Each structure stands twice: as C-alpha cells, then as structure tokens.
mmCIF file of C-alpha atoms and ligand atoms in Angstrom:
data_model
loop_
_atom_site.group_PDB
_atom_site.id
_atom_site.type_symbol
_atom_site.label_atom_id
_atom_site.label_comp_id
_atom_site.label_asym_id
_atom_site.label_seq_id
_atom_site.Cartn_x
_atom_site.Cartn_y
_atom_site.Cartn_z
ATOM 1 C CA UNK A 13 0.000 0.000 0.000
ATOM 2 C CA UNK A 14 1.473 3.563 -0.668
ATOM 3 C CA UNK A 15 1.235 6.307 1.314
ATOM 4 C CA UNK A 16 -1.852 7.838 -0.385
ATOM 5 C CA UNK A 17 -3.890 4.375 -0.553
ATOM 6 C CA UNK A 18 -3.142 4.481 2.864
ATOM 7 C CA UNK A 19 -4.930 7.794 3.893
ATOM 8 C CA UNK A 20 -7.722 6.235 1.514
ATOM 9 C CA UNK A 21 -7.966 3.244 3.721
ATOM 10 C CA UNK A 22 -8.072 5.479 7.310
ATOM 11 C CA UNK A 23 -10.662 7.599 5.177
ATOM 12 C CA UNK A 24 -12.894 4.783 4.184
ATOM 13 C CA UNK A 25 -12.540 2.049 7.063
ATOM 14 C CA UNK A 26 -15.240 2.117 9.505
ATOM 15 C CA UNK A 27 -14.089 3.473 13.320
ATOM 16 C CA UNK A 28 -14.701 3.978 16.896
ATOM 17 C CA UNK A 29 -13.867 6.925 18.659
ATOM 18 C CA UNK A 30 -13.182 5.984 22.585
ATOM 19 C CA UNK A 31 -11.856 8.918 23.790
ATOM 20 C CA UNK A 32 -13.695 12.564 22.861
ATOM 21 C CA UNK A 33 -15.142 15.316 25.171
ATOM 22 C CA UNK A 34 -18.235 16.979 23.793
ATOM 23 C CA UNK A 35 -17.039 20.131 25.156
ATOM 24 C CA UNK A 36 -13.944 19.817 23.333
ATOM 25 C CA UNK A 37 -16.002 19.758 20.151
ATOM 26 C CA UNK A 38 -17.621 23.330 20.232
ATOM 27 C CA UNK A 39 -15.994 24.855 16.810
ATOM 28 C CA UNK A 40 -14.966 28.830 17.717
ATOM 29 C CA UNK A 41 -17.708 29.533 14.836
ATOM 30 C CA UNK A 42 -20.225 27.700 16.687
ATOM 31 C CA UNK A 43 -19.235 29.292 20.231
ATOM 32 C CA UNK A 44 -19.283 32.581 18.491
ATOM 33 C CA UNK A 45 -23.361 31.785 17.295
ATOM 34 C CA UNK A 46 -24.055 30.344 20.766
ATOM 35 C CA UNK A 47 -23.072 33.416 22.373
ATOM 36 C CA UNK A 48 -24.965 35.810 20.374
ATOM 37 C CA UNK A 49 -28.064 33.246 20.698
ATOM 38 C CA UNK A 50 -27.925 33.058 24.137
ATOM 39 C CA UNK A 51 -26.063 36.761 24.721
ATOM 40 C CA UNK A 52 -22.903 35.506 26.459
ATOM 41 C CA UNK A 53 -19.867 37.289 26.637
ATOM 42 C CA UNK A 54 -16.688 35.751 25.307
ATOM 43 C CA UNK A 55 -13.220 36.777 26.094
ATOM 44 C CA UNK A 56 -12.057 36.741 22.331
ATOM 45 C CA UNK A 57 -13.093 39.301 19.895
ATOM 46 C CA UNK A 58 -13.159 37.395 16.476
ATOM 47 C CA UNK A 59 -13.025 33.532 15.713
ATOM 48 C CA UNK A 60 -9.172 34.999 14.763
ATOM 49 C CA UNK A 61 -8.320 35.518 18.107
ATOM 50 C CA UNK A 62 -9.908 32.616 19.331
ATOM 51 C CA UNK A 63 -8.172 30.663 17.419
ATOM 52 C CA UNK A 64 -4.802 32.269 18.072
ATOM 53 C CA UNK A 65 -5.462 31.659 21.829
ATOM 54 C CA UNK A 66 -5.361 27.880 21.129
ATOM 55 C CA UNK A 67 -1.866 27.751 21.562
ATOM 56 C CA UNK A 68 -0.887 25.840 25.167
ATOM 57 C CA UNK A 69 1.822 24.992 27.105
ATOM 58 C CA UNK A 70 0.238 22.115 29.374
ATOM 59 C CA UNK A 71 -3.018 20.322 30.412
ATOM 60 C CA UNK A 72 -3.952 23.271 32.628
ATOM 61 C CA UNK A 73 -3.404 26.197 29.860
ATOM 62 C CA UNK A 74 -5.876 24.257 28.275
ATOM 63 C CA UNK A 75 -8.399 23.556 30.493
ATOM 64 C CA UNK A 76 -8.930 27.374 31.482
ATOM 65 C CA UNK A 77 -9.916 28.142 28.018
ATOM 66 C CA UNK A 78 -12.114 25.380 27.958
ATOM 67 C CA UNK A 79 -13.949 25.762 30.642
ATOM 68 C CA UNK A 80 -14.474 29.743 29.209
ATOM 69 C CA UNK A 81 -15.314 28.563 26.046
ATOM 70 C CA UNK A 82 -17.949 26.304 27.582
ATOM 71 C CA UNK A 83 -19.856 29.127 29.167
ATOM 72 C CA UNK A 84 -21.723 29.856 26.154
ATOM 73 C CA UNK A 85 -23.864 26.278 26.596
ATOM 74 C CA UNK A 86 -26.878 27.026 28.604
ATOM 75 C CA UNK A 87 -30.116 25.956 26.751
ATOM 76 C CA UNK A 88 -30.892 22.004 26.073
ATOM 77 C CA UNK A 89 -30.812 22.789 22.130
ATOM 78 C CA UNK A 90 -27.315 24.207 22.432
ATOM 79 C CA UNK A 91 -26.450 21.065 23.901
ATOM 80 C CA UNK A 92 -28.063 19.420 20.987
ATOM 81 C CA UNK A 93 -26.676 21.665 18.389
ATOM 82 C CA UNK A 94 -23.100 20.985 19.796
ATOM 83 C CA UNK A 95 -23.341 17.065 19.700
ATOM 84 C CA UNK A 96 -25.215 17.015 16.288
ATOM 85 C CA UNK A 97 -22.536 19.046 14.894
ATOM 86 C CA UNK A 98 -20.071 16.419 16.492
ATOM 87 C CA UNK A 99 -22.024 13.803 15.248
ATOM 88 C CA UNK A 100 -22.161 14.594 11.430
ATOM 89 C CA UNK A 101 -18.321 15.098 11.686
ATOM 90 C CA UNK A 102 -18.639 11.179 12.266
ATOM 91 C CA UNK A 103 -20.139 10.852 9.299
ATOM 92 C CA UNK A 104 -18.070 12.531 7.821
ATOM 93 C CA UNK A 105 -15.187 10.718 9.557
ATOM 94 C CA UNK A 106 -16.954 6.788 8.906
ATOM 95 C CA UNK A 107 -16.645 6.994 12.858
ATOM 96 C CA UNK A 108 -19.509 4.583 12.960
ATOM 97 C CA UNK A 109 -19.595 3.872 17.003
ATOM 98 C CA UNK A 110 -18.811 6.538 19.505
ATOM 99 C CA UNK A 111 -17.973 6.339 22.987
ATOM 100 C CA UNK A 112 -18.428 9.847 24.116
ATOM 101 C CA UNK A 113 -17.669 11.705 27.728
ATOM 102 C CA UNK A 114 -19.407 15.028 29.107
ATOM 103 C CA UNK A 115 -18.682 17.090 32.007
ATOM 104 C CA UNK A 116 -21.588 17.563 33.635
ATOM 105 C CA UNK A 117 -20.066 19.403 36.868
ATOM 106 C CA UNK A 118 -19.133 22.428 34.389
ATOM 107 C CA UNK A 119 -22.397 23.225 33.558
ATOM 108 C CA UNK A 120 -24.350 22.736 36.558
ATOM 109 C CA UNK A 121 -21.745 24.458 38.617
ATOM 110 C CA UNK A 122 -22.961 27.830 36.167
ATOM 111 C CA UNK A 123 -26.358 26.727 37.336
ATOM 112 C CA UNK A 124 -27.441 25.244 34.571
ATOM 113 C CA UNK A 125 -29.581 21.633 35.219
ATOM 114 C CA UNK A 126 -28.648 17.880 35.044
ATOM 115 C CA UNK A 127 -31.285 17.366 33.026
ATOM 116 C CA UNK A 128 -30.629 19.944 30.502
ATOM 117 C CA UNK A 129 -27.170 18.885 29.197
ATOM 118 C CA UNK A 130 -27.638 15.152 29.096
ATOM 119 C CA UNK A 131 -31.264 15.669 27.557
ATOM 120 C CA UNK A 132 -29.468 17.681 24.492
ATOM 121 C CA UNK A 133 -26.541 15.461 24.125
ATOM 122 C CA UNK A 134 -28.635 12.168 24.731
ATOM 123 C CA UNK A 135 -31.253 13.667 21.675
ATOM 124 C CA UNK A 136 -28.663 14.377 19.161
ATOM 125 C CA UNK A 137 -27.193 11.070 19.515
ATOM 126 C CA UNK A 138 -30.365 9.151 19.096
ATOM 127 C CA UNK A 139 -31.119 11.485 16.228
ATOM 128 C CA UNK A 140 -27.850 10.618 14.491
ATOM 129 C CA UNK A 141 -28.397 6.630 15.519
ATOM 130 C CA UNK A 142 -31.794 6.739 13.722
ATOM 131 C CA UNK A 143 -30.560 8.908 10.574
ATOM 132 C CA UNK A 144 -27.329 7.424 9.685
ATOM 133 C CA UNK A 145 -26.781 4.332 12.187
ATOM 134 C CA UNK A 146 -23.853 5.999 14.394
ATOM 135 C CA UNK A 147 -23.724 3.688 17.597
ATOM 136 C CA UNK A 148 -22.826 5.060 21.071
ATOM 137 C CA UNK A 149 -22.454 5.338 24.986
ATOM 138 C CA UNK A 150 -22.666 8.495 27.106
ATOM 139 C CA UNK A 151 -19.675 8.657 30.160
ATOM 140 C CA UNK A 152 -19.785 10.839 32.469
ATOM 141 C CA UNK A 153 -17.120 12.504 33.951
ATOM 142 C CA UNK A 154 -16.519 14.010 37.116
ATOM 143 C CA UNK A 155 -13.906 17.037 36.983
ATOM 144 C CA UNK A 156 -10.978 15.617 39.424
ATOM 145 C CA UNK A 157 -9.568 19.061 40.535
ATOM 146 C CA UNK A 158 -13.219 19.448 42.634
ATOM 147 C CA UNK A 159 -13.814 17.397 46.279
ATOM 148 C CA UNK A 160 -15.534 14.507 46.717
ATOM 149 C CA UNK A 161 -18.234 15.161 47.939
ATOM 150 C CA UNK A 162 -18.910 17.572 44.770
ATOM 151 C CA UNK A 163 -18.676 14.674 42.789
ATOM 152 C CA UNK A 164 -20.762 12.599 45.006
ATOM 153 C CA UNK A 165 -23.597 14.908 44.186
ATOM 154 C CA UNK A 166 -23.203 14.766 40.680
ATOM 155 C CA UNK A 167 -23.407 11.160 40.713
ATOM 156 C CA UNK A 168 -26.499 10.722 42.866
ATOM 157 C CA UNK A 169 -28.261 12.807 39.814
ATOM 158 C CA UNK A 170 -27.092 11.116 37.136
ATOM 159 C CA UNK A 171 -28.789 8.022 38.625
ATOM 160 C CA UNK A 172 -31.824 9.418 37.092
ATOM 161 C CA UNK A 173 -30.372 8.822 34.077
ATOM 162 C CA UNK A 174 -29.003 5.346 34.766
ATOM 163 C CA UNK A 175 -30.731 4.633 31.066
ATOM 164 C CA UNK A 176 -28.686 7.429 29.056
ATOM 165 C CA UNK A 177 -25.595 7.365 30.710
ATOM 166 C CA UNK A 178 -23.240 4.067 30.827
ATOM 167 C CA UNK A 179 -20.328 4.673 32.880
ATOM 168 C CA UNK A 180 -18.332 7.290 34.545
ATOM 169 C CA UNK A 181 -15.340 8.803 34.303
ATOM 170 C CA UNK A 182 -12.501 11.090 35.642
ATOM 171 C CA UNK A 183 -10.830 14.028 33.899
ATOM 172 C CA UNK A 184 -9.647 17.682 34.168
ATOM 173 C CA UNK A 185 -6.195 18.558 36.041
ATOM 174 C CA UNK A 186 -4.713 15.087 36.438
ATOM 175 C CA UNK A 187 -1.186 16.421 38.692
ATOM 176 C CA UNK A 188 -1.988 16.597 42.238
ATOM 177 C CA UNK A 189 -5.513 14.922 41.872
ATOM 178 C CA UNK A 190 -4.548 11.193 41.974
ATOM 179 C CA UNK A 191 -7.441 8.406 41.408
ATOM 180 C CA UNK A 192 -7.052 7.435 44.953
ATOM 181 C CA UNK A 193 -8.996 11.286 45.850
ATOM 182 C CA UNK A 194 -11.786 8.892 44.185
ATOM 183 C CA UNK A 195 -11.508 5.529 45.040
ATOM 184 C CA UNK A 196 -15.349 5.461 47.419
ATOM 185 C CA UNK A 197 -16.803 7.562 44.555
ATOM 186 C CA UNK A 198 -16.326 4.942 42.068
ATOM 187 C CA UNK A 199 -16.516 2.001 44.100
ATOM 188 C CA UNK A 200 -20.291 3.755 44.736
ATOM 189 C CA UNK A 201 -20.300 4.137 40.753
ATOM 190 C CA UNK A 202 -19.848 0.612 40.197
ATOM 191 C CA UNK A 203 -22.078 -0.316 42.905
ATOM 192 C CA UNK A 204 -24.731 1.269 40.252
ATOM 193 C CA UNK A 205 -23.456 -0.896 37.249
ATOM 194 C CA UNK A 206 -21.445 2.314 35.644
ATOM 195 C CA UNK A 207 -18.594 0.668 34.026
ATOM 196 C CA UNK A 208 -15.503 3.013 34.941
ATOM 197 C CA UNK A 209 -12.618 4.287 32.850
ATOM 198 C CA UNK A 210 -10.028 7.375 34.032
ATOM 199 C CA UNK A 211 -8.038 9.830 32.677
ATOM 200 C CA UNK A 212 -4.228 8.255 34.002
ATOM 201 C CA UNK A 213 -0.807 9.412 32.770
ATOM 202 C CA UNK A 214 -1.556 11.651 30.562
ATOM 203 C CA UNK A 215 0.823 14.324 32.364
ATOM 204 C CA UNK A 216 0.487 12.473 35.754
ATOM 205 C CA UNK A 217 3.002 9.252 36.488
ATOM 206 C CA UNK A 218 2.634 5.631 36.216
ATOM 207 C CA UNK A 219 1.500 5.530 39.800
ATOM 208 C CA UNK A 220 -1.681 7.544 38.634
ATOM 209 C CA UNK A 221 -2.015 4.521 36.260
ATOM 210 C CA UNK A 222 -1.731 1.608 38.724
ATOM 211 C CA UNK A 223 -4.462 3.420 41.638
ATOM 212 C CA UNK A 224 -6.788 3.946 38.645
ATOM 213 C CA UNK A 225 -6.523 0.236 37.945
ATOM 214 C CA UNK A 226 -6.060 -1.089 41.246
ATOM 215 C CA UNK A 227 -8.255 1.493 43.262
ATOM 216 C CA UNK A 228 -10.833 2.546 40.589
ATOM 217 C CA UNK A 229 -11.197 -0.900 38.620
ATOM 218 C CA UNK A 230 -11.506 0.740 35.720
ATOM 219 C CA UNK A 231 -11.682 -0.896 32.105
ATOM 220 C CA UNK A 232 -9.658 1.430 29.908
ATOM 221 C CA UNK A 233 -7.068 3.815 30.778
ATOM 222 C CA UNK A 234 -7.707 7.624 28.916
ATOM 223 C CA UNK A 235 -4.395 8.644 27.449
ATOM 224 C CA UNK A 236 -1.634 6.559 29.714
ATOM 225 C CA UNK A 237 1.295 7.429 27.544
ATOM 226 C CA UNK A 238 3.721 8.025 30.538
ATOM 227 C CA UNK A 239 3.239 4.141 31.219
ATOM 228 C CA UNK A 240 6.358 3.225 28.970
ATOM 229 C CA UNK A 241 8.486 4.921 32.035
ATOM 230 C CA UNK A 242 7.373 1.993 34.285
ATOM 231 C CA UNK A 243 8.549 -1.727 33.106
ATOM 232 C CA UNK A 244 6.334 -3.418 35.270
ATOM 233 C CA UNK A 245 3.261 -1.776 34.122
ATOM 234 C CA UNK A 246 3.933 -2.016 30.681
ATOM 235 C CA UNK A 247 4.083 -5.991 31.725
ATOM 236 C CA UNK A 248 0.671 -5.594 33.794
ATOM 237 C CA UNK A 249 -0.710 -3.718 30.728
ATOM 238 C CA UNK A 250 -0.011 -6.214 27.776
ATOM 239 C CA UNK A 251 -0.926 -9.072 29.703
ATOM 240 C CA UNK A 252 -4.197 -7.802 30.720
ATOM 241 C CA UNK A 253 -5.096 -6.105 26.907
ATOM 242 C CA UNK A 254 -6.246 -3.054 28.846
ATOM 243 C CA UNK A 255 -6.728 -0.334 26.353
ATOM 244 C CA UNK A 256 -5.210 2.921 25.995
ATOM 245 C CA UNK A 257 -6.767 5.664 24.598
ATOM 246 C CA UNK A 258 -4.448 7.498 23.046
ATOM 247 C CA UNK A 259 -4.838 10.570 21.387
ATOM 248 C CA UNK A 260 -1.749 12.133 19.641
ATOM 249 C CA UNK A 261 -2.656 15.563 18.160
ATOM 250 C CA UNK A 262 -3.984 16.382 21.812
ATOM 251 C CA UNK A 263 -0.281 15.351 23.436
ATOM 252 C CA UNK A 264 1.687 17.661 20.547
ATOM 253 C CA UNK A 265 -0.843 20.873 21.651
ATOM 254 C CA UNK A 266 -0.344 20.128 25.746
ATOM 255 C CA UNK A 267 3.077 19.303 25.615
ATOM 256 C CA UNK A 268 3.603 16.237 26.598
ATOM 257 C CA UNK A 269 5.544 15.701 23.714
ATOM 258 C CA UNK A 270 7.386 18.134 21.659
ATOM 259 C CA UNK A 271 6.569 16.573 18.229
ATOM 260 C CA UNK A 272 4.665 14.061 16.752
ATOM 261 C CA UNK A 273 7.902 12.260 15.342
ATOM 262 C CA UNK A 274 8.143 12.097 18.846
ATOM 263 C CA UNK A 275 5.036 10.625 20.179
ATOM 264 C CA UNK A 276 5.429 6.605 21.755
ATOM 265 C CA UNK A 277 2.497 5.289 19.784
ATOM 266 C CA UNK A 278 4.799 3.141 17.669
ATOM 267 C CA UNK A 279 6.509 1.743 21.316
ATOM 268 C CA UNK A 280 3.356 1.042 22.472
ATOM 269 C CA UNK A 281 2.104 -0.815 19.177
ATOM 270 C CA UNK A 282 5.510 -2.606 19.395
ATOM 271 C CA UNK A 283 5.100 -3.811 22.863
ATOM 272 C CA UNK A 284 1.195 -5.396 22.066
ATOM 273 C CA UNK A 285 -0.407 -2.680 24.080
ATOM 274 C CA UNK A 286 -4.293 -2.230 23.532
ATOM 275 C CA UNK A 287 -3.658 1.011 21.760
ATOM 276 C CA UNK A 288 -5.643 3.136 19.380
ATOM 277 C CA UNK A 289 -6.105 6.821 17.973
ATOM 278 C CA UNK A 290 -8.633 9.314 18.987
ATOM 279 C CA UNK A 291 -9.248 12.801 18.696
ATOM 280 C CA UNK A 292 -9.969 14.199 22.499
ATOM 281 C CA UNK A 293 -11.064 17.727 22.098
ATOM 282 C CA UNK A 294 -10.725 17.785 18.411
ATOM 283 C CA UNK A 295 -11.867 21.815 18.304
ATOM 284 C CA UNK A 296 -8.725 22.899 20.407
ATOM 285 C CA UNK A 297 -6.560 20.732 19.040
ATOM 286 C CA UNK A 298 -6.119 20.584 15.276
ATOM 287 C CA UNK A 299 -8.132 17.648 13.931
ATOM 288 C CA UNK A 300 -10.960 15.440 14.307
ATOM 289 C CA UNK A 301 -10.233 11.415 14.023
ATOM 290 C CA UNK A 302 -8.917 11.202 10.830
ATOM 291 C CA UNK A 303 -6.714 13.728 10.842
ATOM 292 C CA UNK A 304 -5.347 12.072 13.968
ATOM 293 C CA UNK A 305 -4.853 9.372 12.202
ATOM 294 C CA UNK A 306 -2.985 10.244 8.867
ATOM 295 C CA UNK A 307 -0.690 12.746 10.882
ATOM 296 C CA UNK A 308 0.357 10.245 12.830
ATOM 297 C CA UNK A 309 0.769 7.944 10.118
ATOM 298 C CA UNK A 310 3.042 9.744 8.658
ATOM 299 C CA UNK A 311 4.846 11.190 11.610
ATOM 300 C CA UNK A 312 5.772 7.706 13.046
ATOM 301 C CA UNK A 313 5.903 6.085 9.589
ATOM 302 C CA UNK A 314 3.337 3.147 10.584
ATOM 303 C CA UNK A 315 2.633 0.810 8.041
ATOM 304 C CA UNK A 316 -0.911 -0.215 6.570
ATOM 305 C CA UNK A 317 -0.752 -3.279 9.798
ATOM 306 C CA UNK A 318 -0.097 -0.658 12.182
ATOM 307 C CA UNK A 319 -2.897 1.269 10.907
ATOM 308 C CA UNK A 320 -4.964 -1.740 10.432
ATOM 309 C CA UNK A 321 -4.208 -3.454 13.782
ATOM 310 C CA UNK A 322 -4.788 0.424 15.425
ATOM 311 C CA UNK A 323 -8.382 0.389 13.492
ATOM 312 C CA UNK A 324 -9.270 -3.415 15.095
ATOM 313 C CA UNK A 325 -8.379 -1.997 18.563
ATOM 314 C CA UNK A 326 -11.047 0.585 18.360
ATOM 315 C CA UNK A 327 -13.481 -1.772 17.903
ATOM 316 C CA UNK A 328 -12.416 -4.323 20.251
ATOM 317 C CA UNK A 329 -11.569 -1.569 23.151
ATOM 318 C CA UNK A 330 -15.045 -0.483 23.122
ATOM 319 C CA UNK A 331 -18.610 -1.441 24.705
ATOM 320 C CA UNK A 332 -19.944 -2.519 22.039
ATOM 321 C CA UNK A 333 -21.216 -6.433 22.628
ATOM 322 C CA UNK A 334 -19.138 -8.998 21.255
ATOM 323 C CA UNK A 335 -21.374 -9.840 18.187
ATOM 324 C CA UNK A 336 -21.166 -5.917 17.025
ATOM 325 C CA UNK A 337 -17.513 -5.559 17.432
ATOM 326 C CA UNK A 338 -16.865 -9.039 15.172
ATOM 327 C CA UNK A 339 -19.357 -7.432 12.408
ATOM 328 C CA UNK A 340 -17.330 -4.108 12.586
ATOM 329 C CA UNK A 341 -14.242 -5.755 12.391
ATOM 330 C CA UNK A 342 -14.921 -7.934 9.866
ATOM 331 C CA UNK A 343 -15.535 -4.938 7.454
ATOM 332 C CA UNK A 344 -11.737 -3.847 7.918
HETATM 333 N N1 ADE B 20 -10.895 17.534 29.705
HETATM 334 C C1 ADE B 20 -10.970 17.728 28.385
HETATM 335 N N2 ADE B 20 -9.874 17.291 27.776
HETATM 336 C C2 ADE B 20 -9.072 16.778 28.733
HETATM 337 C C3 ADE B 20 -7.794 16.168 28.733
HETATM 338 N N3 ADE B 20 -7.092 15.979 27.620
HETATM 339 N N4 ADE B 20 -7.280 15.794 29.920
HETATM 340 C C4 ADE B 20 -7.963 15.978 31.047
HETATM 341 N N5 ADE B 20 -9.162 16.545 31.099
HETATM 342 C C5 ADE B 20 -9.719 16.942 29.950
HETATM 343 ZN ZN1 ZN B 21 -9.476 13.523 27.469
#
C-alpha cells in the first residue's frame, strides 16, 4: 500500500472513537453563534483571536480556556446543536460507534440543570443513531480538581439517568488529583453498574495509572502514555489487553511531547499494548479522528498493519457487545 492508498484506507474504514469530550467539540464559529443566541460574553473578539489563543503549554493552559469557552452552553438545544454538529463530523469521519464523555459538573456548577445537558446530548445522539446508524455510549465525567463530595452529588443525579448514561469517568487537572482522591466515589459508581474508565498518565506518572486500575477498577485507561516509564506496568498492561486511549494531536498541543515524530504510539504498538487513535477535544486541538490518524501515520511512519491493527483496537476496546464488534471488524 502507498502512502496515499493508505490515507484512503483510514478515510474509508469504519471506526470507533473511545476517547472525545463533547465540550472539546464546540468549533470557535459555533461558540461565536451560541453566544450571540444566548447573549454571552466571550473573552475573544473574532473567531481569529480565538483561534490564536489555542496555543498551550500544558493540560492546565488548556483547560482554562475550555472551561471559558464552555460558558456559552446554557439551553438544552445548544447542547443538541453541539453534539449534532459532532455527530455529522462522524459521518463525515466513517466513525460509525462513539464512545463519548461530558462534564456535567461544568455546567451545573454555572447553574445550569442535570437534566438539561444530558437531555441535548442524549437527543442528538439518538437522532444521528436513527438517521445514519452511528452507535454510542454516554460517560460521564466528574472534573478531578473538585472534592468529593462535589462529585458525590453529581453522581447521585445522574442516577436518574441510569438509562442514558453508561459509565463514569474522571478528567480535568490530572497532577496533584490522583485516582485514589476517588476511590469510594467509584466504588459507589460501580455499585450502580457504571462501568468506569479514568483519565491516568496523561501528564500524571505511572503511579496515577496503577491506583486507577487497582483502586478505581476501571476498564480502559484515557491517554496513559507516561506508562512506557514503568517496566512493570507495561508488563501488567499487555498481559491484561487493557486499552489505551491514546490521542496524539492532543499530546503535541499540551506538551507532553514536543513533536509528533516524537510521540510513543509506535513503542506502544511494538510492545502489544491495547492502543488506538482518537481525537480528544478535536476543536482545540487541530483535527478530528482522521486527521489524527494520517498525521500520525506519517509522523511515526506506521505501516498499513499498524494502521490496520490500530483500526481493530477501536473496535475491540469499546462497549460494544461482542457480536457488534466481530461485524465491525470484519468490514476492515
Ligand atoms: N478535559 C478535556 N480534555 C481533557 C484532557 N485531555 N485531559 C484531562 N481533562 C480533559
Ligand atoms: Zn481527554
């Protein structure tokens, strides 16, 4: 395969996205409209600027803007707007299954309700199931830099919405906030059948890796590129087929590495771990999925198995039920 039949095949093969914020979708167009709708100040004073301001040093950088940026979501048909928008991009993508994580804590900490934000996102989705056959599961994720308690709230409502939402997370400033702050919240989670995944070594050490799967149980690890620092893990981590999902054009804007010719998704594939490519927050960061994909491609030089073997993991990494995943994988 050359290199152009190769960005044909990422084009055209169906995926699954594991590893994307809905917040981290909102396009600075669409934040612009939102705020005039809703009449919402923004600190940026064209989609220029906004886009100029995209330009961070770490995870935290990042997050600040963010969190600004997601002020101008107040109404349940923004909330819709935003993942419909998201979900033709899968369409657009042939992302054909989604697994797809929302913050609820930033939005009802602004006052706005529960109810409201999953209602929107939860609509779109369905919409986009029954229109073009996109598959997906809601995760929620509680913000790790706020208390416990905080997020013990936040999970006793979204048990009113045990039928939308199907599992939780853990996300936002990862340094300083280890999984083990957490480990009664999502022992509680799991008592409630959420399955549980967590942000772990992103920026944060390998340690933050073994309490999320020792203390939180969870199923997949979000990011966990610093595990290649930690032999033993690496060991615990192939044997078990744990996935990792990794999301490369997110690490080059945060820093956590300096250049995609420098990114240890090629290690990783080496050393059998359950890797594969997502997009994160693809707004802030440069590209959706498939851009993901062929950048790194060609930044790490990974043949059409690497590719193909990366495209497999998506499926098999993901809650989809055994028979699905085979019928997915069978098409690539
Ligand atoms: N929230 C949105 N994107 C995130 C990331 N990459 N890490 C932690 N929290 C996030
Ligand atoms: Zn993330």
């Amino acid at each position: 395969m050359n290199n152009i039949s190769i960005v044909e095949f990422i084009k055209q093969s169906p995926k699954a996205e594991l590893h994307l914020h809905i917040e981290g979708t909102l396009e600075p167009e669409q934040m612009f409209s939102l705020a005039k709708r809703n009449n919402v100040q923004i600190p940026f004073k064209n989609i220029g600027e906004a886009k100029n301001a995209y330009n961070f040093s770490n995870l935290e950088s990042f997050l600040k803007i963010y969190y600004e940026g997601a002020k101008v979501l107040l109404k349940e048909e923004d909330f819709f707007d935003l993942t419909w928008a998201y979900a033709l991009k899968c369409k657009e993508d042939n992302i054909v299954h989604t697994e797809i994580f929302f913050d609820p804590q930033t939005h009802t900490n602004r006052g706005i309700d529960f109810d409201i934000v999953i209602n929107g996102i939860y609509k779109a989705l369905t919409k986009a199931e029954k229109e073009f056959g996109l598959s997906f599961k809601i995760i929620m994720c509680f913000l790790r830099h706020l208390n416990e308690q905080e997020c013990f709230n936040i999970l006793d409502q979204a048990l009113a919405h045990k039928d939308k939402i199907f599992g939780v997370g853990l996300d936002s400033l990862e340094i300083g906030n280890p999984p083990k702050k957490f480990e009664k919240l999502f022992k509680k989670a799991a008592e409630n059948n959420f399955i549980t995944v967590a942000h772990a070594g992103e920026e944060g050490p390998p340690e933050y890796i073994w309490e999320a799967l020792n203390l939180l149980n969870v199923k997949r690890i979000d990011h966990g590129v610093q595990c290649l620092k930690d032999e033993k893990l690496v060991e615990k981590l192939s044997k078990s087929q744990i996935p990792l999902t990794v999301c490369p054009l997110s690490n080059i804007k945060l820093g956590v590495f300096d250049k995609l010719n420098d990114h240890n998704l090629k290690k990783m594939l080496d050393k059998k771990l359950m890797v594969m490519v997502n997009s994160d927050d693809p707004a802030y960061f440069g590209g959706y999925l498939n851009q993901n994909l062929i950048e790194t491609q060609a930044a790490l030089n990974l043949s059409s198995e690497d590719i193909k073997t990366l495209l497999i993991n998506s499926f098999k990494s993901s809650f989809l039920s055994e028979e699905r995943k085979k019928v997915w994988i069978n098409k690539i």
